[in-house]
mmCIF file of C-alpha atoms and ligand atoms in Angstrom:
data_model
loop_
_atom_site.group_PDB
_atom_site.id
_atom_site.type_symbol
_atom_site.label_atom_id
_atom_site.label_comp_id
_atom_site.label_asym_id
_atom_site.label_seq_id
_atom_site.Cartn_x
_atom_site.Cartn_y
_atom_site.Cartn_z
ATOM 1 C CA UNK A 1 62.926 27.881 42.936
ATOM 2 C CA UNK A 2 66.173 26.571 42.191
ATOM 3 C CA UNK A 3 68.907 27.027 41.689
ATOM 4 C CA UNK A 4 70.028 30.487 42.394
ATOM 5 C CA UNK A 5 69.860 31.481 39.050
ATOM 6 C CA UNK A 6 67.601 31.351 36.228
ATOM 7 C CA UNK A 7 67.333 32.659 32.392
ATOM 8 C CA UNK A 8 63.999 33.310 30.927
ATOM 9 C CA UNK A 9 63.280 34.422 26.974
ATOM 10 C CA UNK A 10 66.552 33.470 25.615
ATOM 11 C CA UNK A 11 68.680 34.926 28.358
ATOM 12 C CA UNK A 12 66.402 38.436 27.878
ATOM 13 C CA UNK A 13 64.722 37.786 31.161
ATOM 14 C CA UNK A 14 67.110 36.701 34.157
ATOM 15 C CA UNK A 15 66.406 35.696 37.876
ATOM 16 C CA UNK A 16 68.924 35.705 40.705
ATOM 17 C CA UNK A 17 68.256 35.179 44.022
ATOM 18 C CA UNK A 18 69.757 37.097 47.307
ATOM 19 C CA UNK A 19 68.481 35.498 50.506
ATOM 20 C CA UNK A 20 65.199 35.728 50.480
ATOM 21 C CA UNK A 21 64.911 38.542 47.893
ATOM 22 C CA UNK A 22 64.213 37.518 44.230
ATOM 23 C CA UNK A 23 65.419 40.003 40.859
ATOM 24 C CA UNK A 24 64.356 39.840 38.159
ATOM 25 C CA UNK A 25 66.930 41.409 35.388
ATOM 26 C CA UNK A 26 65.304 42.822 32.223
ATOM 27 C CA UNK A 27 68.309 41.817 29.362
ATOM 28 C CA UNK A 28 67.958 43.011 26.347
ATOM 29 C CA UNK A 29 70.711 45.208 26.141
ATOM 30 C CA UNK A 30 70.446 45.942 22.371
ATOM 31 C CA UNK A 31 67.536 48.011 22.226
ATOM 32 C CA UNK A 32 67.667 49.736 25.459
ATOM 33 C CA UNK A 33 65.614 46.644 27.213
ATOM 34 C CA UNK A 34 62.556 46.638 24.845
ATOM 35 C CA UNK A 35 59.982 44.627 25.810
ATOM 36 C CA UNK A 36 59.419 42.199 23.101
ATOM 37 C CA UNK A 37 56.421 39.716 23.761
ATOM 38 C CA UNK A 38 58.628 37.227 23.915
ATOM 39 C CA UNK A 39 60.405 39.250 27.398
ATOM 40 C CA UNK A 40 56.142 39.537 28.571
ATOM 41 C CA UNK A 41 56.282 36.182 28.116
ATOM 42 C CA UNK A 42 59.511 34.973 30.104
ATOM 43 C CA UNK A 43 58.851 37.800 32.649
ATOM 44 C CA UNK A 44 55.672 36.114 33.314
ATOM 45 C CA UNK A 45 57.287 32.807 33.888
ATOM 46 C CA UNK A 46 59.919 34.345 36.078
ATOM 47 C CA UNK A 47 56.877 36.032 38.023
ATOM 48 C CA UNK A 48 55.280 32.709 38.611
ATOM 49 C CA UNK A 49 58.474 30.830 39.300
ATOM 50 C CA UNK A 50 59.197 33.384 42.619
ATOM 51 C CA UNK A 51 55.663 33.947 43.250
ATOM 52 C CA UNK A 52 55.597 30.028 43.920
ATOM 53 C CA UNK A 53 58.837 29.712 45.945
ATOM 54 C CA UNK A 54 57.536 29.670 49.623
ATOM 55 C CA UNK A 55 61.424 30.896 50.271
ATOM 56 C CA UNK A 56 61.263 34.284 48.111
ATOM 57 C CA UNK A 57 59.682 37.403 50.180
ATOM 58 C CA UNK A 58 60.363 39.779 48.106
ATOM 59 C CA UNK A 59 60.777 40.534 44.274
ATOM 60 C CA UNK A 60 62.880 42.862 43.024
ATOM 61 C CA UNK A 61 62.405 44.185 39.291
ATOM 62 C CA UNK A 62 65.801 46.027 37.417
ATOM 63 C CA UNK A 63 67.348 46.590 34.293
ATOM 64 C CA UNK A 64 70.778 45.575 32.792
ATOM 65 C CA UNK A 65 73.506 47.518 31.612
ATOM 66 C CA UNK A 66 73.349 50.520 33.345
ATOM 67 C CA UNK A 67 71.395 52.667 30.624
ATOM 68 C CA UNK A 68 67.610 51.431 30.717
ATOM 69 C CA UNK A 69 65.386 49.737 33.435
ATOM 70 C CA UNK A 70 62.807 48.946 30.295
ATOM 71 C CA UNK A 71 63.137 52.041 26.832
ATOM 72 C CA UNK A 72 59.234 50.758 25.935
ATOM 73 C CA UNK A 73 57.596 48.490 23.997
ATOM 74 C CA UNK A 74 59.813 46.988 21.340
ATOM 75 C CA UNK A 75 58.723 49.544 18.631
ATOM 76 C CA UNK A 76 60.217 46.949 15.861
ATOM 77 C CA UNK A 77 57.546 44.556 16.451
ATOM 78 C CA UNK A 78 54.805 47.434 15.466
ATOM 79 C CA UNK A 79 54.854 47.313 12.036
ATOM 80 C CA UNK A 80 53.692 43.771 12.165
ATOM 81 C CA UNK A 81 52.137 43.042 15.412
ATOM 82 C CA UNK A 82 50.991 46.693 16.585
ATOM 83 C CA UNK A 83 49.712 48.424 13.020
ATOM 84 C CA UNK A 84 46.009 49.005 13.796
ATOM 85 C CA UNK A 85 43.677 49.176 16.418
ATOM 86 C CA UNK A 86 42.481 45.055 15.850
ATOM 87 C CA UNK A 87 46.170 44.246 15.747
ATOM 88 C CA UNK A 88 47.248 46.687 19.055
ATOM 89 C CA UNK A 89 44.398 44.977 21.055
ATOM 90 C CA UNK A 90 45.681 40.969 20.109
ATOM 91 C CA UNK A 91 49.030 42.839 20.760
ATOM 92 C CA UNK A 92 47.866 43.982 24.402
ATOM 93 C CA UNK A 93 46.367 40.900 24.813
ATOM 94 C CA UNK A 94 49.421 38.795 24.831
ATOM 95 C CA UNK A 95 51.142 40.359 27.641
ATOM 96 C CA UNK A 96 47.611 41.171 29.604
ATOM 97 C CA UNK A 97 48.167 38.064 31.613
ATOM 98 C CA UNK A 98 51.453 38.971 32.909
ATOM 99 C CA UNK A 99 50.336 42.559 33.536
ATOM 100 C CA UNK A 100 47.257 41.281 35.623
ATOM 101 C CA UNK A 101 49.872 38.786 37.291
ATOM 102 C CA UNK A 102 52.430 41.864 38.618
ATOM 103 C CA UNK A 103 49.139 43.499 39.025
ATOM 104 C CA UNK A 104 48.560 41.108 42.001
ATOM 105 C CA UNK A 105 51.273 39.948 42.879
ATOM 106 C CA UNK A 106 50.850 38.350 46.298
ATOM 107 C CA UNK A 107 54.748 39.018 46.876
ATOM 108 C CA UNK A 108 55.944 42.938 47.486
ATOM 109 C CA UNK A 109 57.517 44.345 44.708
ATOM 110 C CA UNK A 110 60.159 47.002 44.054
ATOM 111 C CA UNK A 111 61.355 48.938 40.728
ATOM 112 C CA UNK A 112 64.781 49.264 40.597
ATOM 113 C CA UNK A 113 65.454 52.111 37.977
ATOM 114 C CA UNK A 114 68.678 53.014 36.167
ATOM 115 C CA UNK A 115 68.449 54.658 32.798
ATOM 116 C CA UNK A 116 65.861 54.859 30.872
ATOM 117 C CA UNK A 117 62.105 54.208 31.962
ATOM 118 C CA UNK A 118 59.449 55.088 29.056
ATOM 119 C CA UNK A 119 56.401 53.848 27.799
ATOM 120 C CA UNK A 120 55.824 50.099 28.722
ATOM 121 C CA UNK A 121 58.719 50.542 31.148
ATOM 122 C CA UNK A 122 57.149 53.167 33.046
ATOM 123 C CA UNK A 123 53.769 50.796 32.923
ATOM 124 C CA UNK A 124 55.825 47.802 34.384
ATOM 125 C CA UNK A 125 57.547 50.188 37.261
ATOM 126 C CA UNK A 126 54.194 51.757 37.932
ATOM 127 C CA UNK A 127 52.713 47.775 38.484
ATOM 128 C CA UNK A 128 55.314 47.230 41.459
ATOM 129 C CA UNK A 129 54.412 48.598 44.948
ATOM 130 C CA UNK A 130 57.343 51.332 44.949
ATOM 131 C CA UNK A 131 59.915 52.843 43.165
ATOM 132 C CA UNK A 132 63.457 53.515 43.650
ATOM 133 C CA UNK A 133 65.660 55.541 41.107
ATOM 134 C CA UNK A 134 69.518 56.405 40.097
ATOM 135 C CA UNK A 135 69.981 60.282 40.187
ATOM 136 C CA UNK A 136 70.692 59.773 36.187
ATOM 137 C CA UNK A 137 67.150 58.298 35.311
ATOM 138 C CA UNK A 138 64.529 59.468 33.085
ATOM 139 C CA UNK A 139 61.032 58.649 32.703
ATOM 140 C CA UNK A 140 58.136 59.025 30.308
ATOM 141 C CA UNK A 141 55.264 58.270 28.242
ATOM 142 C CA UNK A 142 56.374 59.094 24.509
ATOM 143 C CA UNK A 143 52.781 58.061 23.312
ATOM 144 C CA UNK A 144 51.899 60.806 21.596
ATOM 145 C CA UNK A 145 54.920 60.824 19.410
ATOM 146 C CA UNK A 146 54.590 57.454 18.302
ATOM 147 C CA UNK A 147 50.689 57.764 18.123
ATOM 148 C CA UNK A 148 49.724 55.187 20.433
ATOM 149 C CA UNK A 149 46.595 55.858 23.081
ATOM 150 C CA UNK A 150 47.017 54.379 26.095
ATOM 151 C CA UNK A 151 43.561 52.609 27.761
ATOM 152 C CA UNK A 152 42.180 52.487 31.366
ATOM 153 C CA UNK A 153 44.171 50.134 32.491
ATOM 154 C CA UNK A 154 47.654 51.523 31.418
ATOM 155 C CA UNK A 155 46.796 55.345 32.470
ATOM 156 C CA UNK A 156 45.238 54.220 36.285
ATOM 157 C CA UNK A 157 48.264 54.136 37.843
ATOM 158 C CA UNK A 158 50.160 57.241 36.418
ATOM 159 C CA UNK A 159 46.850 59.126 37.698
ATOM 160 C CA UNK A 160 46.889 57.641 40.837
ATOM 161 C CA UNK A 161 50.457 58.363 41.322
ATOM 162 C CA UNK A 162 51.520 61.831 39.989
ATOM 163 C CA UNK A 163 47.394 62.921 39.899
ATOM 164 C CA UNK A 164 45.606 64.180 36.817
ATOM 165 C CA UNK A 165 47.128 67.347 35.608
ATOM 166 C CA UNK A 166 50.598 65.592 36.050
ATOM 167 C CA UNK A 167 49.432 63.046 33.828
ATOM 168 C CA UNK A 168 48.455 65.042 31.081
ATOM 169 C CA UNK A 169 51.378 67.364 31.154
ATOM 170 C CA UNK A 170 53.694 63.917 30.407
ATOM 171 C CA UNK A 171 51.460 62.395 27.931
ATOM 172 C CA UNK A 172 50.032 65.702 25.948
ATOM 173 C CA UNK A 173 53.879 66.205 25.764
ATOM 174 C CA UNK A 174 55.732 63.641 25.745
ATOM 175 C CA UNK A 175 58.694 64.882 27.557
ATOM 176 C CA UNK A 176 60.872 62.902 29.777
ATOM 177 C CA UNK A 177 61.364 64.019 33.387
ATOM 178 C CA UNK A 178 64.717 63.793 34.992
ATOM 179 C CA UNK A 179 64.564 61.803 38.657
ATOM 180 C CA UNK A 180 64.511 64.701 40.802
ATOM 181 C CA UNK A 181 61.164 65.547 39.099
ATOM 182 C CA UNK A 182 59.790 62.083 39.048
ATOM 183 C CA UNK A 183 60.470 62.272 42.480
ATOM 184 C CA UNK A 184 58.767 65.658 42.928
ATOM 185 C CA UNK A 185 55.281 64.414 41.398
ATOM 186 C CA UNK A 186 55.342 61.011 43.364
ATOM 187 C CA UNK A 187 56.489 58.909 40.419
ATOM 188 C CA UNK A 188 59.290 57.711 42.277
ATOM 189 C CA UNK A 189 59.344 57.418 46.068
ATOM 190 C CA UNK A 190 63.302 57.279 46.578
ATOM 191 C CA UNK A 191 66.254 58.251 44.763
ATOM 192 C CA UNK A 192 69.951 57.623 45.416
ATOM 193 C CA UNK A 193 73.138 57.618 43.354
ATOM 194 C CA UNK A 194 73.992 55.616 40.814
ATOM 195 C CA UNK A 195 76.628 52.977 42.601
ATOM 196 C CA UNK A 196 73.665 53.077 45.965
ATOM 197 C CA UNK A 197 70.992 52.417 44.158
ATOM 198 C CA UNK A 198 71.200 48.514 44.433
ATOM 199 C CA UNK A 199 72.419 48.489 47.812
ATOM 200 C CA UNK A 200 70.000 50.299 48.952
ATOM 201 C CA UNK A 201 67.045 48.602 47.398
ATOM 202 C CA UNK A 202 68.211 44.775 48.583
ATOM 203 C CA UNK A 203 68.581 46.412 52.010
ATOM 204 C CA UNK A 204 65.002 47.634 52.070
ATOM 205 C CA UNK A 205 64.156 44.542 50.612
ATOM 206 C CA UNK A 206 65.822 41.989 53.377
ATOM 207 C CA UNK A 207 64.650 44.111 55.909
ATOM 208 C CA UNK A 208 60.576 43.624 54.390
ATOM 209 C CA UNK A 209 61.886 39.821 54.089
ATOM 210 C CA UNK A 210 62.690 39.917 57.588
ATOM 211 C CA UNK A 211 59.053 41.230 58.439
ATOM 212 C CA UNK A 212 56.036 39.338 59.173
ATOM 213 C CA UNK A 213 54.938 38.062 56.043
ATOM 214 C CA UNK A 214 50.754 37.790 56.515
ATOM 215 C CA UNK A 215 51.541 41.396 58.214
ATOM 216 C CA UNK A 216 53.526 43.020 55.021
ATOM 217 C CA UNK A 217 50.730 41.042 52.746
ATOM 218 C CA UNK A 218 47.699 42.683 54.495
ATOM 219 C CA UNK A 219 49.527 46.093 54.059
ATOM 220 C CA UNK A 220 49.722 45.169 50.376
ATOM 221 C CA UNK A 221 45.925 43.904 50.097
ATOM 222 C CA UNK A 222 44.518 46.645 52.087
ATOM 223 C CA UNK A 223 46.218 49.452 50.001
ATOM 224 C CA UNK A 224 45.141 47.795 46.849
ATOM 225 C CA UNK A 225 41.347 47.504 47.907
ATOM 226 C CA UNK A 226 41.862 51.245 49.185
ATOM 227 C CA UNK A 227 42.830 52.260 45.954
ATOM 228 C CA UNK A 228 39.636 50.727 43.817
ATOM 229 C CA UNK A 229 36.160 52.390 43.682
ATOM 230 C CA UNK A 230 34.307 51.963 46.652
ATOM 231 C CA UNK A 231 32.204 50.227 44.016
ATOM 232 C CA UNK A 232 34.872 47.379 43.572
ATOM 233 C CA UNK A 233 35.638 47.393 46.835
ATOM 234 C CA UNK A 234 36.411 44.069 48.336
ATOM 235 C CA UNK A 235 36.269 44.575 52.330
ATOM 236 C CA UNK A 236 35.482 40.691 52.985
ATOM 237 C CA UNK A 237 39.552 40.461 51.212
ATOM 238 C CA UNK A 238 40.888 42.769 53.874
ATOM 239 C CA UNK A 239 38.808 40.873 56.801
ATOM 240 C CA UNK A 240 40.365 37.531 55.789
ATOM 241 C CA UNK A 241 43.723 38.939 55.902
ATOM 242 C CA UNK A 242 43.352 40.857 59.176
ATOM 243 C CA UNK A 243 42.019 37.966 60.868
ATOM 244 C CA UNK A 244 44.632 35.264 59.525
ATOM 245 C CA UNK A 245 46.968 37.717 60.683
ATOM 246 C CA UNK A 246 46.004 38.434 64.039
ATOM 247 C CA UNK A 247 45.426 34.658 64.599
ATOM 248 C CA UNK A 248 49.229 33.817 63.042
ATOM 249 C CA UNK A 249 52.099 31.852 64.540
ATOM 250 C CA UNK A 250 54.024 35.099 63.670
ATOM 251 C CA UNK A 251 51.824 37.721 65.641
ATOM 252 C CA UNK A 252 52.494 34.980 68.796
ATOM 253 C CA UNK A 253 55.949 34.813 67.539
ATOM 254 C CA UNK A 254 56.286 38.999 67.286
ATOM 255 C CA UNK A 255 54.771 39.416 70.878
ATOM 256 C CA UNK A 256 57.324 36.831 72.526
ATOM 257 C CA UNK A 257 60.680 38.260 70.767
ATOM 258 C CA UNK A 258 59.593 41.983 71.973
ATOM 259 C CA UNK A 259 59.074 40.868 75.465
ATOM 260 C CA UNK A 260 62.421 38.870 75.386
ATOM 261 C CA UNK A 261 64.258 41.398 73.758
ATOM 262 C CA UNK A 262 65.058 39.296 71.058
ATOM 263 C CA UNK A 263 64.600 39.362 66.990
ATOM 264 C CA UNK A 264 61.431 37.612 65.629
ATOM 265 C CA UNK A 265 61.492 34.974 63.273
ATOM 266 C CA UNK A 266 58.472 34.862 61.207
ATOM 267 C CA UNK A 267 57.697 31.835 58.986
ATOM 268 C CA UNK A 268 54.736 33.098 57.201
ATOM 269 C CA UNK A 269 52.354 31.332 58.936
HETATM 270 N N1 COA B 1 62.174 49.549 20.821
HETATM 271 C C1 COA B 1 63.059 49.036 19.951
HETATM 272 N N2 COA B 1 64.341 49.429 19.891
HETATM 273 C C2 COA B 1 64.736 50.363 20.763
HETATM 274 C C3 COA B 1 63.863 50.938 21.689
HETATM 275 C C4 COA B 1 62.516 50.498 21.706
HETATM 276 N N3 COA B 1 61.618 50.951 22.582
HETATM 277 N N4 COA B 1 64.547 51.851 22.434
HETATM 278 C C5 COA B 1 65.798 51.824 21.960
HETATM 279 N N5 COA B 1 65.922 50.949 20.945
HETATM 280 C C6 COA B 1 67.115 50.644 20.165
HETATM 281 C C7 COA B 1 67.435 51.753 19.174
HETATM 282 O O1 COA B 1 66.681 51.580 17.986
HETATM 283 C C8 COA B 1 68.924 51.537 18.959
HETATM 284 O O2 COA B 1 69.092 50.483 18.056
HETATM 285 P P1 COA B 1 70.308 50.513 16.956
HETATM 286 O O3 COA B 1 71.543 50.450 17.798
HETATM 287 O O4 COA B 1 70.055 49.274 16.154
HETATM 288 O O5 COA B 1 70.138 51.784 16.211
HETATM 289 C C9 COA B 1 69.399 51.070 20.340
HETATM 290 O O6 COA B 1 68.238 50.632 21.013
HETATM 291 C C10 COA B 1 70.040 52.176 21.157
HETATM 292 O O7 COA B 1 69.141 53.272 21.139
HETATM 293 P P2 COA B 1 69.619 54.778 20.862
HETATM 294 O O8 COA B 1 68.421 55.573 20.497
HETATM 295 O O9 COA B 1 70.763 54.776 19.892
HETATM 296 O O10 COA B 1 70.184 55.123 22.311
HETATM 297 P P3 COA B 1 70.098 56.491 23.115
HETATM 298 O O11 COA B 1 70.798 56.220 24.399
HETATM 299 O O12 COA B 1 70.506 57.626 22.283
HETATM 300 O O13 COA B 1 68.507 56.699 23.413
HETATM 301 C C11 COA B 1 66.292 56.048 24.122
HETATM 302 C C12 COA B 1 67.813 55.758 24.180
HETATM 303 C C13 COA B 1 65.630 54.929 24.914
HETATM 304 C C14 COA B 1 65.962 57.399 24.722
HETATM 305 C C15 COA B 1 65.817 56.055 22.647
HETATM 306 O O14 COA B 1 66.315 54.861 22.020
HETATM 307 C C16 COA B 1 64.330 56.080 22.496
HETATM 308 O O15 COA B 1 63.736 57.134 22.516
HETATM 309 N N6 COA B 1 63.715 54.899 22.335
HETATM 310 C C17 COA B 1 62.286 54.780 22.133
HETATM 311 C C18 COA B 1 61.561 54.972 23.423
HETATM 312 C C19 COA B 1 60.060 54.878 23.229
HETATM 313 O O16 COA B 1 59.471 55.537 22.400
HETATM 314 N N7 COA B 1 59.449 54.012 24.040
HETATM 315 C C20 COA B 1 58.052 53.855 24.056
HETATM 316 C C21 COA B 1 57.643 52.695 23.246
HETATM 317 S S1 COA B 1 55.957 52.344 23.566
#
């Protein structure tokens, strides 16, 4: 993708790129960073946009302005779009493809929280493979005071992150958790000042960009298959990966630069 920049949903979703490291800025500075389906939709075009850059390693997901990563769902689009259990399903349905899309991302991805992180927001950070946090961030699931369930899909990856009783004790309450919590239940895997934060997430980043990238990418689809039911379980997926792996250019290419004392570089292939 270029150029280095792009603007998706009216400016509300923004891409920059740093090296090989893609962000993608959630804009919507108004409201906190609501996610209106209009931002589902340009985040899903900014998804697909670095997903099918062959130069972008890594994706990077943030919010602007300091305050919010994402505040939720954009609750002003409820009373029309969101009133009933009909309407919430079309509702879920328009940004289902996008979910499923971070879902699987075949690209590592990072959460890059400042602010505020509830509802939708929390859903979105809890898609990306790991989460870093500002000491000043708060998190929750405020379902219960709007009156909103949450299904299967949207509730998997709280429990498989903070575990059951966790779960419950954010969404029977609604309460937000300050970062030192989130990071104490496993919501969160790192957390760093405020003026850090973003330094220290692009250098995690470039140094996964720098990486092996069929190496980083069997980490990813290994984990994920570890995490489904045995049931689902799709071992054939981790084979393929293993083998083009151990068969790459870049395993050669990793061997050779250890034994000459030299850094690798890794094309992917
Ligand atoms: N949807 C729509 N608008 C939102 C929003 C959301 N999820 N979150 C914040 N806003 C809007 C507010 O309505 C307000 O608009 P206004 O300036 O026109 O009054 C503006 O953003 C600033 O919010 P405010 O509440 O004044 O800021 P704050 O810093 O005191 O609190 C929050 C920020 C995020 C804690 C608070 O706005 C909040 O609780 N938002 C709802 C969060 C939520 O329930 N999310 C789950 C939705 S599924």
């Amino acid at each position: 993708m270029s150029p280095s920049s792009a603007a998706f949903a009216e400016g509300k979703i923004l891409v920059t790129i740093d090296d090989r490291v893609g962000i993608v800025t959630f804009n919507n500075l108004d409201k906190r960073n609501a996610m209106s389906l209009e931002m589902w939709q340009g985040l899903g075009e900014a998804l697909t946009a670095l997903r099918d850059d062959p130069e972008i390693r890594v994706v990077v997901l943030t919010g602007a302005g300091g305050k919010a990563f994402v505040s939720g769902a954009d609750i002003s689009q409820f009373e029309q779009s969101r009133h009933n259990a009909a309407a919430s399903e079309a509702y879920a349905e328009r940004s289902a493809a996008q979910r499923a899309l971070l879902a699987a991302y075949p690209k590592p991805t990072i959460a890059c929280i400042r602010g505020f992180c509830l509802g939708g927001g929390l859903q979105i950070a809890m898609l990306t493979d790991m989460r870093f946090a500002s000491e000043d961030s708060q998190f929750g699931i405020p379902a219960a005071k709007l009156g909103i369930a949450y299904g299967h899909d949207g509730l998997r990856n709280l429990v498989s992150l903070v575990g059951p009783s966790q779960a419950r004790l954010l969404l029977y309450t609604g309460m937000r958790i300050d970062a030192a919590e989130a990071l104490r239940i496993g919501l969160v895997d790192r957390m760093m000042a405020a003026d850090e934060l973003m330094p220290a997430t692009l250098d995690i980043a470039r140094s996964i960009a720098g990486n092996a990238p069929l190496a980083v990418q069997a980490a990813k689809i290994t984990i994920a298959e570890v995490l489904k039911d045995e049931s689902r379980r799709d071992m054939d997926a981790i084979k393929r990966i293993g083998d083009a792996c151990m068969d790459s250019e870049d395993f050669r290419e990793g061997r050779r630069a250890f034994m000459e004392k030299r850094k690798p570089s890794f094309t992917g292939r």
